[in-house]
Short mmCIF file of N, CA and C and ligand atoms in Angstrom, two decimals:
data_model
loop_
_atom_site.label_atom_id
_atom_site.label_comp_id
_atom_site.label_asym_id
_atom_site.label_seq_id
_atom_site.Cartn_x
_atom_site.Cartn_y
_atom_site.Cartn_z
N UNK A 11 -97.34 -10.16 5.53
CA UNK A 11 -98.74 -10.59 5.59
C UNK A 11 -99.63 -9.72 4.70
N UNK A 12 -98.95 -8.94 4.08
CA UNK A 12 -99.99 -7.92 3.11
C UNK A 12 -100.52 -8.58 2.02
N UNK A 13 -100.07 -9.97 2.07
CA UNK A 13 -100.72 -10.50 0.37
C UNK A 13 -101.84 -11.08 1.01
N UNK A 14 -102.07 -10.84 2.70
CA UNK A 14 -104.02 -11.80 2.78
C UNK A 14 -104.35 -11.06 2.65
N UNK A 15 -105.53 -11.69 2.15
CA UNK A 15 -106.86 -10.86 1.54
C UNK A 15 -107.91 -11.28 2.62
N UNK A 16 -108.54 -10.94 3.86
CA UNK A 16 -109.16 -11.43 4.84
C UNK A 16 -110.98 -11.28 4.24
N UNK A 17 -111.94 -12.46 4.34
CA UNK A 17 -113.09 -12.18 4.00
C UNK A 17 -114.00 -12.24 5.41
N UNK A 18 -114.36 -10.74 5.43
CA UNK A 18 -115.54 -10.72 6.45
C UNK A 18 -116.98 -10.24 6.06
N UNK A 19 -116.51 -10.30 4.69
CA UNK A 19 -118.22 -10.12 3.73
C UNK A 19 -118.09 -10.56 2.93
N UNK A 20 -119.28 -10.68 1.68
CA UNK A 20 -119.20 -11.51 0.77
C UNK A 20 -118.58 -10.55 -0.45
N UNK A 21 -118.96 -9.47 0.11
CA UNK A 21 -118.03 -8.16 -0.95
C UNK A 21 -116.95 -8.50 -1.03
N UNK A 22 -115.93 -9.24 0.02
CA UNK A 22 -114.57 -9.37 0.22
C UNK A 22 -114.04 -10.32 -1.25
N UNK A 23 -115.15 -11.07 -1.28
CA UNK A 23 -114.65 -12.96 -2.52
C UNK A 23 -113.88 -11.90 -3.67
N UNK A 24 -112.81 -12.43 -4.39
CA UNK A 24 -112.18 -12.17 -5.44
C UNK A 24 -113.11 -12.21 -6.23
N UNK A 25 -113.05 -11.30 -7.53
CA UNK A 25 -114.23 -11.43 -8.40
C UNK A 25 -113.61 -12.87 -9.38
N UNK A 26 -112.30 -13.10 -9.27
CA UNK A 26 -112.28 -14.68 -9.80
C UNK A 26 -112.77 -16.18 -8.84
N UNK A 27 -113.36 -16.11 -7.99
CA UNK A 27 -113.96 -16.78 -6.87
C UNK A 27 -115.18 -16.72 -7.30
N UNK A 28 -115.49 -15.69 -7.20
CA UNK A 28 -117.39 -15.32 -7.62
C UNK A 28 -117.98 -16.25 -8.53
N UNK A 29 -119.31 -16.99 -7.85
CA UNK A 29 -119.53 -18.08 -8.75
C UNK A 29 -118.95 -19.29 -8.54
N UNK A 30 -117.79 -19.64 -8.22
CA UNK A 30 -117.14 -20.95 -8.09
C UNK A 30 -118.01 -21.29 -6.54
N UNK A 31 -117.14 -23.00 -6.37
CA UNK A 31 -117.08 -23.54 -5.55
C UNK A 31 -116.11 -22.79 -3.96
N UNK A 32 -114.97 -22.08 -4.52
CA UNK A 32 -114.19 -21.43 -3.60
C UNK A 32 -114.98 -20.30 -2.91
N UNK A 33 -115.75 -19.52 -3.13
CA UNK A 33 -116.90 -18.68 -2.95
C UNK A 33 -117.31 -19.48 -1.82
N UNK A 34 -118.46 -20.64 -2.28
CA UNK A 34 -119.24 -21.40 -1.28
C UNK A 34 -118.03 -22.02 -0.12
N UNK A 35 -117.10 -22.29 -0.56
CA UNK A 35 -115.97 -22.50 0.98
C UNK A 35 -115.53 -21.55 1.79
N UNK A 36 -115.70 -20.48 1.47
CA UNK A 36 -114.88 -19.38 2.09
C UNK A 36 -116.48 -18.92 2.73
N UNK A 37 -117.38 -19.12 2.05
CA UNK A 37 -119.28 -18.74 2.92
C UNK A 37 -118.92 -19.86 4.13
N UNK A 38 -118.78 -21.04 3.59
CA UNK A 38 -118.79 -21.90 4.99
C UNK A 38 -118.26 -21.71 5.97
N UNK A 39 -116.86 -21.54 5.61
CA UNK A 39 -115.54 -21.04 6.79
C UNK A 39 -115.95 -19.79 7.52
N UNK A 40 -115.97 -19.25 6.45
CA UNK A 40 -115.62 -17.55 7.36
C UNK A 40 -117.30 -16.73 7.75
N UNK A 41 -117.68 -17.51 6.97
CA UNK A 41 -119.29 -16.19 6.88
C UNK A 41 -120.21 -17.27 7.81
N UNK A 42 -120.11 -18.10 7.94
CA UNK A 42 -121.09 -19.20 8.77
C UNK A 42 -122.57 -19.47 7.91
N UNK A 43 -122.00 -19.77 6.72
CA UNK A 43 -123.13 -19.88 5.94
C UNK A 43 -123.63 -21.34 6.32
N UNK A 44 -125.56 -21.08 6.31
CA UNK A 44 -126.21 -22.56 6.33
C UNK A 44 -125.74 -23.51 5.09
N UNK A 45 -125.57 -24.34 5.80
CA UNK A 45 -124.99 -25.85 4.91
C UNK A 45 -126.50 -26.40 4.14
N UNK A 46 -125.71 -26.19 2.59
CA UNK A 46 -126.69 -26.98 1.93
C UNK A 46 -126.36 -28.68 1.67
N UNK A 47 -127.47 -28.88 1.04
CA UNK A 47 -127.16 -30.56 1.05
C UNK A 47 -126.38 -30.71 -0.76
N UNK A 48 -125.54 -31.22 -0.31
CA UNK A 48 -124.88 -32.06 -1.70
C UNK A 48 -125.35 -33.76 -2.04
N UNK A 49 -125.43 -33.87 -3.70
CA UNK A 49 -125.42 -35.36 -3.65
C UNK A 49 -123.87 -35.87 -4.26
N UNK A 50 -123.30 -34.58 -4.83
CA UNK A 50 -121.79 -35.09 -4.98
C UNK A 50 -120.46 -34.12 -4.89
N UNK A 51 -119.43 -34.11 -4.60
CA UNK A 51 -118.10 -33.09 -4.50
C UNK A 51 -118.54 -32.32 -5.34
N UNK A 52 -117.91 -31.33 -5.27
CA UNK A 52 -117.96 -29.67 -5.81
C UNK A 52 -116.78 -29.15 -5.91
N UNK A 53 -115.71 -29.65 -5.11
CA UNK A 53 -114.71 -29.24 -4.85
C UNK A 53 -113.63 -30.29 -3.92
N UNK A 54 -111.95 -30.54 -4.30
CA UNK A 54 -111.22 -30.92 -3.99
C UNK A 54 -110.34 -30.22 -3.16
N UNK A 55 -110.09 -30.01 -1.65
CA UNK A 55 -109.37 -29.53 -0.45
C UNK A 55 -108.01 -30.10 -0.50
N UNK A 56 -106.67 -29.65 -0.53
CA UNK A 56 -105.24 -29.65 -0.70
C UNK A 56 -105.60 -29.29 0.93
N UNK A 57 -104.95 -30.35 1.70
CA UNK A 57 -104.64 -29.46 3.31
C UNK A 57 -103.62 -30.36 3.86
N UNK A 58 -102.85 -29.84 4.77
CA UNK A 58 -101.99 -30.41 5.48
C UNK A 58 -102.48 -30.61 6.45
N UNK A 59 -101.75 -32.21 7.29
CA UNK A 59 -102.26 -33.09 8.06
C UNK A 59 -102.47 -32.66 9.39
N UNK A 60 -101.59 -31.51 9.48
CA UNK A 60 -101.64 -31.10 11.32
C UNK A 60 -103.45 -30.91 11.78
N UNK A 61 -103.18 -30.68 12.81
CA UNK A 61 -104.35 -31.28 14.00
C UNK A 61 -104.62 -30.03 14.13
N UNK A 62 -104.45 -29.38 13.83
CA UNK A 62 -105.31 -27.49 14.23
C UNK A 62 -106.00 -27.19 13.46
N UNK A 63 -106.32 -27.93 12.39
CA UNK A 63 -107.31 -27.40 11.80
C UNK A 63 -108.81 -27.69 11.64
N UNK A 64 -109.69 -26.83 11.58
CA UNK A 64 -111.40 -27.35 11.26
C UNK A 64 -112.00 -26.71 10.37
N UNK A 65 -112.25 -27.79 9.54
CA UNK A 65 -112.94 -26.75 8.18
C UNK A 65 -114.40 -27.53 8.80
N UNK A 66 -115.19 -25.98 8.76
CA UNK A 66 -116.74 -26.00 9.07
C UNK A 66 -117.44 -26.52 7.50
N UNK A 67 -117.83 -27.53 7.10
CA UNK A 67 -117.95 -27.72 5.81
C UNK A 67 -119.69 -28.88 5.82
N UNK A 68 -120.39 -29.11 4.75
CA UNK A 68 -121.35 -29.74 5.20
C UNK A 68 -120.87 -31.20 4.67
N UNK A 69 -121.99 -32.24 4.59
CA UNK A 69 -121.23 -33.38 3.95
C UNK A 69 -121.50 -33.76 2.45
N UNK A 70 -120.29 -34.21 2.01
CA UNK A 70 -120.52 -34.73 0.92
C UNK A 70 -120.08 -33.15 -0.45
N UNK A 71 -119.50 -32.63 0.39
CA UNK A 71 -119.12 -31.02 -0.18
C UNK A 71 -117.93 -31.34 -1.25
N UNK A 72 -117.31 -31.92 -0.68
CA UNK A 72 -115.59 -31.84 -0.88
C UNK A 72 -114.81 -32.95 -0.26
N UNK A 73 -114.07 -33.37 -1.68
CA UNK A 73 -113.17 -34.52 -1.52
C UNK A 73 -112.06 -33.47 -0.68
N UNK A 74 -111.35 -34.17 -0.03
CA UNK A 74 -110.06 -33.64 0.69
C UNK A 74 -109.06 -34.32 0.79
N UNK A 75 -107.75 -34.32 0.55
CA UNK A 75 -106.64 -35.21 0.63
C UNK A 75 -105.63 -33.95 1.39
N UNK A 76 -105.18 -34.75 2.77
CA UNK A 76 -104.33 -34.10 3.70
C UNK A 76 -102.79 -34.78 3.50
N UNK A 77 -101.64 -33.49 3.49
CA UNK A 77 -100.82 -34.22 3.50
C UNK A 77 -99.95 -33.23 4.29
N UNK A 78 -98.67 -34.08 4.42
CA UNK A 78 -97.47 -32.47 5.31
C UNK A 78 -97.57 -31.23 4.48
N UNK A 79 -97.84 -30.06 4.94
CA UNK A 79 -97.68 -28.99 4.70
C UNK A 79 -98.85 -28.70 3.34
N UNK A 80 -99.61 -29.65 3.08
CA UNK A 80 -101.02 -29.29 1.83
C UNK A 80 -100.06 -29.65 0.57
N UNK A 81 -98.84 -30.64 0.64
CA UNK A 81 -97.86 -30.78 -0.98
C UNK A 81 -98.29 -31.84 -1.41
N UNK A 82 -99.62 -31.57 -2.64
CA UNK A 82 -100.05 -32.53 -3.09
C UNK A 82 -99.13 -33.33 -4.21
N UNK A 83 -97.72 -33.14 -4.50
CA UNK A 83 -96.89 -33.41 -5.63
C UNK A 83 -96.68 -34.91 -5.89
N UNK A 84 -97.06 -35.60 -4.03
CA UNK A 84 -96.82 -36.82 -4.08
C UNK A 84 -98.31 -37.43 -4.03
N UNK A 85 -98.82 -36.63 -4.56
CA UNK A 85 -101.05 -37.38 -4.51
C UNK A 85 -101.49 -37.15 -5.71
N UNK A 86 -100.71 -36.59 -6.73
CA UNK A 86 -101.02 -36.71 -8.27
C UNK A 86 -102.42 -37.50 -8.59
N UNK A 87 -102.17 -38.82 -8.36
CA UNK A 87 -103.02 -40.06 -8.65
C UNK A 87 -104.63 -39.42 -7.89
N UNK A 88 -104.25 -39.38 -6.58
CA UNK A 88 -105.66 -38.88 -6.41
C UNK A 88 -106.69 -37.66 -6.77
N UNK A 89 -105.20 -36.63 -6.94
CA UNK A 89 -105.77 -35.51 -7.80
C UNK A 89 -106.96 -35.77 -8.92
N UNK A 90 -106.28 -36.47 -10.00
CA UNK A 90 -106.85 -37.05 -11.05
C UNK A 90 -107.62 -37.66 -10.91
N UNK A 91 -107.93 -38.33 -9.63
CA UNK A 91 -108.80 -39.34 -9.51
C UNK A 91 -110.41 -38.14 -9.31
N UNK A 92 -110.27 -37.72 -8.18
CA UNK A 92 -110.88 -36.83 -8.03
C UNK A 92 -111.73 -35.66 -8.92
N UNK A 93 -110.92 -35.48 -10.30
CA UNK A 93 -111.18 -34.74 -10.75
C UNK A 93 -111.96 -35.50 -11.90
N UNK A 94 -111.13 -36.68 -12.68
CA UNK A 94 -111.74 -37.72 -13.49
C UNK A 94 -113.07 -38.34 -13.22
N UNK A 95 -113.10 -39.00 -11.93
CA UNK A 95 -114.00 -39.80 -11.47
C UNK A 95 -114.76 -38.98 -10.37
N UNK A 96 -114.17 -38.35 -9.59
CA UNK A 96 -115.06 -37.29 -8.60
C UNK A 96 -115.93 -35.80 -9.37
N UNK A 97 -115.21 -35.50 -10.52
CA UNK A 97 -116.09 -34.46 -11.20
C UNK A 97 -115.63 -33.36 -10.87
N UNK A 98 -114.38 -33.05 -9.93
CA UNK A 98 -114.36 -31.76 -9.61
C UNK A 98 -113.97 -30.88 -10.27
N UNK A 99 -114.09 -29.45 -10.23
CA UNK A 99 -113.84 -28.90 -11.50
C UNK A 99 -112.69 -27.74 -10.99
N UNK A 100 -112.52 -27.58 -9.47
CA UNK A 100 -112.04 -26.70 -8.69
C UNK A 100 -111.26 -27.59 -7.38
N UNK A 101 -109.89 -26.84 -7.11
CA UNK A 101 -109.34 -27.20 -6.33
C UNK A 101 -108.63 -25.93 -5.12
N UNK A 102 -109.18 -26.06 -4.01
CA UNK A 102 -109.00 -25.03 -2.96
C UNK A 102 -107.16 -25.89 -1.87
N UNK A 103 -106.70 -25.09 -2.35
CA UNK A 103 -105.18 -25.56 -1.66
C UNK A 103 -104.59 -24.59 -0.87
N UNK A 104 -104.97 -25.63 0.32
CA UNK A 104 -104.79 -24.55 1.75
C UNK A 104 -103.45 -24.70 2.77
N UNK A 105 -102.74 -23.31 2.73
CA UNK A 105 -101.53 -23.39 3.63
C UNK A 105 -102.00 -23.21 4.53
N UNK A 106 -101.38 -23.32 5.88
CA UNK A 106 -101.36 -23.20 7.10
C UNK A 106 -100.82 -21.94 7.84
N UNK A 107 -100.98 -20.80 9.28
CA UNK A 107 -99.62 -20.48 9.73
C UNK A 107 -99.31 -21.46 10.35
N UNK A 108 -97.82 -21.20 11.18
CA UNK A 108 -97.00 -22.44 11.93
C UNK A 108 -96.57 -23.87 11.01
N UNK A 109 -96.41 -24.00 10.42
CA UNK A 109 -96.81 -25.24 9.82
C UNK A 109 -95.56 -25.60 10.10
N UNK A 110 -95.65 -27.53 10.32
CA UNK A 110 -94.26 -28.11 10.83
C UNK A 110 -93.76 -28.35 9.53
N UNK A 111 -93.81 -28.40 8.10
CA UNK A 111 -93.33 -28.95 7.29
C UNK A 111 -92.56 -27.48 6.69
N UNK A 112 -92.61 -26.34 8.09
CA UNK A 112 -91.04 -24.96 7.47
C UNK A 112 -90.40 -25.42 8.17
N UNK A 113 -89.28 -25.08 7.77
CA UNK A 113 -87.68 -25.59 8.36
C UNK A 113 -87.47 -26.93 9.37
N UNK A 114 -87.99 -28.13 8.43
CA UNK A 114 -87.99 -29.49 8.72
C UNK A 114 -86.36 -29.57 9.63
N UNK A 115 -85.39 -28.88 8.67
CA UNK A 115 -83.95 -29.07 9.31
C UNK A 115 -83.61 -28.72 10.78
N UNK A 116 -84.97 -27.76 11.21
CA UNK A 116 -84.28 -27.28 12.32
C UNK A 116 -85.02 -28.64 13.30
N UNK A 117 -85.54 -29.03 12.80
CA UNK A 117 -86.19 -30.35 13.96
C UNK A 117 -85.36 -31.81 13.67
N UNK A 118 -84.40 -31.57 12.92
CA UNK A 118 -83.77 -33.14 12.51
C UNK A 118 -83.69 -33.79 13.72
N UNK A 119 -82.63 -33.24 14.72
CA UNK A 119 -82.64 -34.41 16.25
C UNK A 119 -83.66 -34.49 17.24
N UNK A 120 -84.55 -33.39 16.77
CA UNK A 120 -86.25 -34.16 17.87
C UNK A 120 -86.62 -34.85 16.71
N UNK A 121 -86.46 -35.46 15.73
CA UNK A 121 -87.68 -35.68 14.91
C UNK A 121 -87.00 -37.24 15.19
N UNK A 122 -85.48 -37.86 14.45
CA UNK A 122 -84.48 -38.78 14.96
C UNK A 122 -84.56 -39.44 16.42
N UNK A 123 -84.71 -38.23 17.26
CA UNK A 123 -84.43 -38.98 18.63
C UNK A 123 -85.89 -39.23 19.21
N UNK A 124 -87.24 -38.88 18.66
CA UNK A 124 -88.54 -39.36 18.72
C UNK A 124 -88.70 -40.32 17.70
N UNK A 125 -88.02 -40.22 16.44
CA UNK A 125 -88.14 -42.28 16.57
C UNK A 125 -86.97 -42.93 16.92
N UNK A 126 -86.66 -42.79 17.60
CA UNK A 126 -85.48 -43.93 18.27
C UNK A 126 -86.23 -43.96 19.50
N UNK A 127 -86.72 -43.11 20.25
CA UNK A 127 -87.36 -43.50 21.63
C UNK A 127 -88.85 -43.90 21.45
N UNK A 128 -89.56 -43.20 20.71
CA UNK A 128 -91.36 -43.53 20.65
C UNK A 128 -91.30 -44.80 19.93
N UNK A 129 -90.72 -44.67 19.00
CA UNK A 129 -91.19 -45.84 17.49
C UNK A 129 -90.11 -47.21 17.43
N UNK A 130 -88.90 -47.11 17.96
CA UNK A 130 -87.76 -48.26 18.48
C UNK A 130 -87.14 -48.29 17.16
N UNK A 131 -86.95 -47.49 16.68
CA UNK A 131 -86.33 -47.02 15.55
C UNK A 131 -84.50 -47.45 15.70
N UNK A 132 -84.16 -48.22 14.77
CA UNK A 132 -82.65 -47.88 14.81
C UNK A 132 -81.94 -46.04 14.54
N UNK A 133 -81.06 -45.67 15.30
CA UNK A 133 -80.24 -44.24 15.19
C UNK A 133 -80.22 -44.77 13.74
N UNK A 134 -79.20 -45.00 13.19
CA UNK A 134 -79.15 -44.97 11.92
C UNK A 134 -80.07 -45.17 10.74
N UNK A 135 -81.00 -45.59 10.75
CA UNK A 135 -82.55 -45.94 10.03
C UNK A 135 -83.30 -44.28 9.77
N UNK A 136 -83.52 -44.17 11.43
CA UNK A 136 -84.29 -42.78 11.91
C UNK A 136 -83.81 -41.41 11.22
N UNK A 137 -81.87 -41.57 11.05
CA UNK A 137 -80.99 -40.41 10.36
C UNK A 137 -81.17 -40.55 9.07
N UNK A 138 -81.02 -42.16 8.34
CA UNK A 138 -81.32 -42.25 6.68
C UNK A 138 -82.87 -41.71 6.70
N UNK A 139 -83.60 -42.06 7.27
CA UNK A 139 -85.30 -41.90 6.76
C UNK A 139 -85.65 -39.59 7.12
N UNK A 140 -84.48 -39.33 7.66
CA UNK A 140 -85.09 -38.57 7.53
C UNK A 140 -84.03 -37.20 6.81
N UNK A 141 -83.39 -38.03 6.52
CA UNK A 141 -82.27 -37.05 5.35
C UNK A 141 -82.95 -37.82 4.37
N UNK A 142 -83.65 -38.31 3.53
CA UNK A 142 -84.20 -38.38 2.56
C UNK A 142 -85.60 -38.24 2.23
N UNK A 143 -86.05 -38.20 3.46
CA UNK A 143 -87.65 -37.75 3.00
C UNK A 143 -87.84 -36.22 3.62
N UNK A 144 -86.83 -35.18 4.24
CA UNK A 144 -86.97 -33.94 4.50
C UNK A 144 -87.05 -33.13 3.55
N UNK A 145 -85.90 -33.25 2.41
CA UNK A 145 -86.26 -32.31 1.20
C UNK A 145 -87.25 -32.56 0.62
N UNK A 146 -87.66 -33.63 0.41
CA UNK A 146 -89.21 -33.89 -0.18
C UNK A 146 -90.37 -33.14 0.25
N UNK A 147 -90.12 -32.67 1.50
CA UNK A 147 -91.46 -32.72 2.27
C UNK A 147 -91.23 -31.31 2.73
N UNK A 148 -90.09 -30.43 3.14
CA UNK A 148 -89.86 -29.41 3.26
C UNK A 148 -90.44 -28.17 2.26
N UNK A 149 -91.25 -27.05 2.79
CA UNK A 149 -92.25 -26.44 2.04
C UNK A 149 -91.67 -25.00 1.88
N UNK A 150 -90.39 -24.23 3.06
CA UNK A 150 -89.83 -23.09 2.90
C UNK A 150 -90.65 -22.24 3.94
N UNK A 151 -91.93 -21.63 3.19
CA UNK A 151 -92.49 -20.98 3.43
C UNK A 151 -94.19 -21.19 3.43
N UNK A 152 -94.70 -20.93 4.16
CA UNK A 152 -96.26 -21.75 3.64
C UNK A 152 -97.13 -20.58 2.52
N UNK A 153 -97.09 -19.91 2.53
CA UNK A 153 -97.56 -18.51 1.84
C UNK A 153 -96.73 -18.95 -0.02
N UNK A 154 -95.22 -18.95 0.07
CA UNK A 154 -94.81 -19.03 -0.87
C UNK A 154 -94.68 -20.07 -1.97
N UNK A 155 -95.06 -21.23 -0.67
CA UNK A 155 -95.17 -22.68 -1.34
C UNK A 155 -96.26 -22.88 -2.28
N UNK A 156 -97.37 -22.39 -0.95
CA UNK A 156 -98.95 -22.48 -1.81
C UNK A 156 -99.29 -22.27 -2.90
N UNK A 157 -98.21 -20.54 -2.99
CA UNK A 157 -98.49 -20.10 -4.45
C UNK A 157 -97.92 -20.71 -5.43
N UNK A 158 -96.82 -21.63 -5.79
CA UNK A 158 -95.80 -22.36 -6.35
C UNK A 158 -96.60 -23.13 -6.63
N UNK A 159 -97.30 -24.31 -5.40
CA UNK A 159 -98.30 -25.15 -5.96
C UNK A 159 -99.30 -24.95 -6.71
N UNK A 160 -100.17 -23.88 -6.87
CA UNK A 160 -100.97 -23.73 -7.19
C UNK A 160 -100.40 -23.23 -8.99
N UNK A 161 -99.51 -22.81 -9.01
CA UNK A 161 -99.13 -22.35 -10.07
C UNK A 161 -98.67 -23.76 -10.81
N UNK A 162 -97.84 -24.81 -10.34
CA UNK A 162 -98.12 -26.35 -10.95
C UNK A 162 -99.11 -26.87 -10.99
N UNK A 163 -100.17 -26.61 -10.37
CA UNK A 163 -101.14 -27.67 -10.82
C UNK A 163 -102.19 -27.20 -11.69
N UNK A 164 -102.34 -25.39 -11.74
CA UNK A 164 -103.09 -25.11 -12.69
C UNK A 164 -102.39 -25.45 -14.31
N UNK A 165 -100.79 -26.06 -14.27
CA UNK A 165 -100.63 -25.99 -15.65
C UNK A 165 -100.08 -27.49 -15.99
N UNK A 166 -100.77 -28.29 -14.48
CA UNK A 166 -100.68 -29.75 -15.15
C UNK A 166 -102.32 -30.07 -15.14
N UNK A 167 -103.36 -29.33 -14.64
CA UNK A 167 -104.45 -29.35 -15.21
C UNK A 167 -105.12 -28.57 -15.58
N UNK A 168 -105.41 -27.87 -16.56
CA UNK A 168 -105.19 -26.71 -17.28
C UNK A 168 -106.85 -25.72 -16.81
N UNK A 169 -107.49 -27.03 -17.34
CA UNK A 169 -109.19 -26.54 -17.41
C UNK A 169 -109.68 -26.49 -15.70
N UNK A 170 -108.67 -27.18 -14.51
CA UNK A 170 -109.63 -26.89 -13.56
C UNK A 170 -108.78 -25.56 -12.80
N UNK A 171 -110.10 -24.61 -12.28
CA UNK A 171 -109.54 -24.04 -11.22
C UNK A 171 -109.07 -24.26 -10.08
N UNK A 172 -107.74 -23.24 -9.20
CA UNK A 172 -106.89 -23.64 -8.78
C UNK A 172 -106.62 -22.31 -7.39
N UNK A 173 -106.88 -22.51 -6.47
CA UNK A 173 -107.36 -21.27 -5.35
C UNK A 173 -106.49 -21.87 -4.13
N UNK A 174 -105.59 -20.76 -4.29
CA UNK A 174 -104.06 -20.75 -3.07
C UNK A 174 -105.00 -20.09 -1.90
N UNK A 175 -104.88 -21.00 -0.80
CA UNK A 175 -105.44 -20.23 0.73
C UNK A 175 -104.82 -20.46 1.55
N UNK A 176 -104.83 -19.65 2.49
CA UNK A 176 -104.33 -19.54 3.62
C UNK A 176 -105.33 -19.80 4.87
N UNK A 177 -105.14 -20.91 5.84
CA UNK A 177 -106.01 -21.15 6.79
C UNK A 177 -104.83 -20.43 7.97
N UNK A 178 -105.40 -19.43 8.90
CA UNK A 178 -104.84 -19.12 9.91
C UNK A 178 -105.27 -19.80 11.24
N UNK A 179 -104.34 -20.37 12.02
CA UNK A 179 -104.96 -21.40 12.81
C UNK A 179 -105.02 -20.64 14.09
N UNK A 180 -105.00 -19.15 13.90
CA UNK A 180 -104.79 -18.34 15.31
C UNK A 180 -106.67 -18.20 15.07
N UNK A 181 -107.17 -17.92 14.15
CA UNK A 181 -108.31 -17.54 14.24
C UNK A 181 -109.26 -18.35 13.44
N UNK A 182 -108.82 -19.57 12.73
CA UNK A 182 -109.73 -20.53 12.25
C UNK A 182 -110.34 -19.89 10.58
N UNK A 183 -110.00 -18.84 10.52
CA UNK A 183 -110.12 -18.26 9.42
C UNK A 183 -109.48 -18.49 7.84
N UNK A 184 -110.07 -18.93 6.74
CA UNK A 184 -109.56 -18.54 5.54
C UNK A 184 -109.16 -17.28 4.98
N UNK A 185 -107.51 -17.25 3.84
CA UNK A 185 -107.30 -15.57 3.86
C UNK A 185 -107.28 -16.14 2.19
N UNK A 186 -108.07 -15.22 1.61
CA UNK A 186 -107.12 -15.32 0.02
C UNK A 186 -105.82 -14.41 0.13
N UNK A 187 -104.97 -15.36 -1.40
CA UNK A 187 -103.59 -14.35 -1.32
C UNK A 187 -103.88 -13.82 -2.47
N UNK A 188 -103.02 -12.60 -2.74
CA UNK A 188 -102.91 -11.86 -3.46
C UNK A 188 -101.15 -12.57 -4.15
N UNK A 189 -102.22 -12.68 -6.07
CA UNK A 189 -101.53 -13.18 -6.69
C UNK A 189 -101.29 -12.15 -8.08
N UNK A 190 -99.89 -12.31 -8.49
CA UNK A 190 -100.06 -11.57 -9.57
C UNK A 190 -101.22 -11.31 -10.87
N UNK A 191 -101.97 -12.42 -10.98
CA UNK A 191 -103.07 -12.46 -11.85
C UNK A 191 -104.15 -12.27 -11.27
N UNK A 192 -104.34 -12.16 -10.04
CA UNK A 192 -105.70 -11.37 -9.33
C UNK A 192 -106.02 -10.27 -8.92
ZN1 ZN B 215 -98.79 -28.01 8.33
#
């Protein structure tokens, strides 16, 4: 856990934050900054879909696209969309702790035998659907993934910025990580 960077002042923001949009998210989250009014995005949110999370945010701040584990690899399209047509110029991509999308393998027969009983899933359907969409979706590590992602997407979009976070869901808190170039 030594690569969070925890912000409980504004002294804390990376001096590559300073100025951006990631700055004003990490004021919202962590510092309880008053919400100003937007008339359009500022910023695009990478988050994974689980239910523990609350970003304190005002409206009209930030496009957000949720997916398992924050792996935007399969939201390309909206990326672009977002950035083309939404204007954004910055993208905040937030891991989780706990996150269900580490070690997908160790949940194969709750995940199988909750759709065969919840969803009326055929056994065999439930075993193909999920030996082929586990490696897809499987993240390792959430800390290590983030940084991986973030390191693809700053060099499939070159000009926008690209800010690996960590949301801790023990304390609702954003952490920056500590990256080799920061
Ligand atoms: Zn997750």
């Amino acid at each position: 856990m030594e690569r969070l960077i925890p912000i409980k002042a504004k002294s804390d923001i990376l001096p590559a934050y300073r100025n951006t949009p990631i700055e004003t998210l990490l004021n919202y989250q962590n510092l309880n900054a008053p919400h100003a009014v937007y008339e359009k995005a500022e910023l695009l949110i990478g988050m994974c879909m689980d239910n523990r999370k609350h970003l304190r945010l005002p409206e009209n701040f930030a496009f957000i696209i949720r997916a398992g584990g924050g792996n935007l690899r399969y939201s390309e399209f909206k990326v672009s969309y977002a950035v083309a047509i939404g204007g954004v110029t910055t993208i905040a991509l937030l891991a989780h702790t706990n996150c269900g999308m580490v070690n997908l393998m160790g949940r194969r027969e709750q995940f199988i035998a909750g759709l065969v009983e919840k969803a009326g899933w055929d056994q065999e359907w439930a075993e193909a659907h999920f030996m082929h969409f586990a490696p897809m979706f499987e993240i390792g590590s959430e800390v290590d993934f983030v940084l991986s992602e973030a390191k693809r997407l700053r060099l499939r979009y070159p000009k926008i910025l690209v800010a690996p976070l960590l949301y801790r869901v023990e304390d609702s808190q954003l952490y920056q990580l500590r990256e080799g170039t920061l």
